[in-house]
Amino acid sequence: MKRWLGVALLALAACRPPADRPRPAVAEPPKAATPAPEPAPPPPPPPATVERLLVPGDLVASVVRPTNGAPPVTAFVGGVCSNASAYLQAFPEAARKQGGVVGIEGDQLCGPGVDPHFRTYSWDASKLHARIEAALAAAGLREIPPAGITLVGYSQGAALAEQLAAKYPGRYARLVLIGAPTEPAPRDFAKTRALVTMACDRDVTARMKTAAISANKAGTPATYLQMPNCTHGQVADAENIFGQSFDWLAANERPLDPNASAVKIVGPPG
């Protein structure tokens, strides 16, 4: 029995590896690469604001500037005894997204005892044209681009904007007409690249709807938008409705005339 036990121990010893024989290395699994941290998103821009704009030779205007610092190519004209700055206060974000908007105040006082911040426009389209160009120049624009500018007119401003579109074809290329006091004539928009008509739901809706339909039939891309829960002279849901207007103009305007060219702004009105 002892002899068999000794033989078994010798056999086990023969199977044991020598103490100094290196053990095979065990490969470690590769370490996963640490992903690079994602860059932090840029901070949102501060809220859009309406600034005073000093216009040489004219009244103080208002401006909402775009985030990229480019000069605006859109103007706003109000109605009788209105305040363009107050209107801009209702849609500054849409104005900034549009690329900036300049608000032109009326050149006449409303009358004795009326707050001078509320003004009326004279019925002189040529004078208003010079005032618009002077305000755009004061905001940094040196020439009217070949694509023209966008003009927004409310009430009296809508009638004046129609006159400007007819008198300076191609210059006022995109129009937003709100609550016009008279029926807009399709012939006045013969060279307008795109037109939006608009009204409050308790205002002259039929007139402005018809104007869009008639302009379309005459070949000018046009649509009608309606502001809810308001009457003449007011704005409602302004950020949304003006944003829709500007987006529609950009998406539906007629192709640019290949012969169109930039026009240098002459200077402030006399």
CSV table of N, CA and C in Angstrom, one decimal, residues 197 204-214 224 226:
chain,number,residue,atom,x,y,z
A,197,THR,N,-52.2,90.0,-47.8
A,197,THR,CA,-53.2,90.9,-47.2
A,197,THR,C,-53.7,90.3,-45.9
A,204,VAL,N,-62.1,94.7,-41.8
A,204,VAL,CA,-62.5,94.6,-43.2
A,204,VAL,C,-62.0,93.3,-43.8
A,205,THR,N,-62.5,92.2,-43.3
A,205,THR,CA,-62.0,90.9,-43.8
A,205,THR,C,-62.3,90.7,-45.2
A,206,ALA,N,-63.5,91.0,-45.6
A,206,ALA,CA,-63.9,90.7,-47.0
A,206,ALA,C,-63.1,91.5,-48.0
A,207,ARG,N,-62.8,92.7,-47.7
A,207,ARG,CA,-62.0,93.6,-48.6
A,207,ARG,C,-60.6,93.0,-48.8
A,208,MET,N,-60.0,92.6,-47.7
A,208,MET,CA,-58.6,92.1,-47.8
A,208,MET,C,-58.6,90.7,-48.4
A,209,LYS,N,-59.6,89.9,-48.1
A,209,LYS,CA,-59.6,88.6,-48.8
A,209,LYS,C,-59.8,88.7,-50.3
A,210,THR,N,-60.7,89.6,-50.7
A,210,THR,CA,-60.9,89.8,-52.1
A,210,THR,C,-59.7,90.4,-52.8
A,211,ALA,N,-58.9,91.2,-52.1
A,211,ALA,CA,-57.7,91.8,-52.7
A,211,ALA,C,-56.7,90.7,-53.0
A,212,ALA,N,-56.6,89.7,-52.1
A,212,ALA,CA,-55.6,88.6,-52.3
A,212,ALA,C,-56.1,87.7,-53.5
A,213,ILE,N,-57.4,87.5,-53.6
A,213,ILE,CA,-57.9,86.7,-54.7
A,213,ILE,C,-57.7,87.4,-56.0
A,214,SER,N,-58.0,88.7,-56.1
A,214,SER,CA,-57.9,89.4,-57.3
A,214,SER,C,-56.4,89.5,-57.7
A,224,TYR,N,-54.2,85.6,-48.0
A,224,TYR,CA,-54.8,86.3,-46.9
A,224,TYR,C,-54.6,85.7,-45.6
A,226,GLN,N,-55.5,86.2,-41.2
A,226,GLN,CA,-56.4,86.9,-40.4
A,226,GLN,C,-55.9,86.8,-38.9
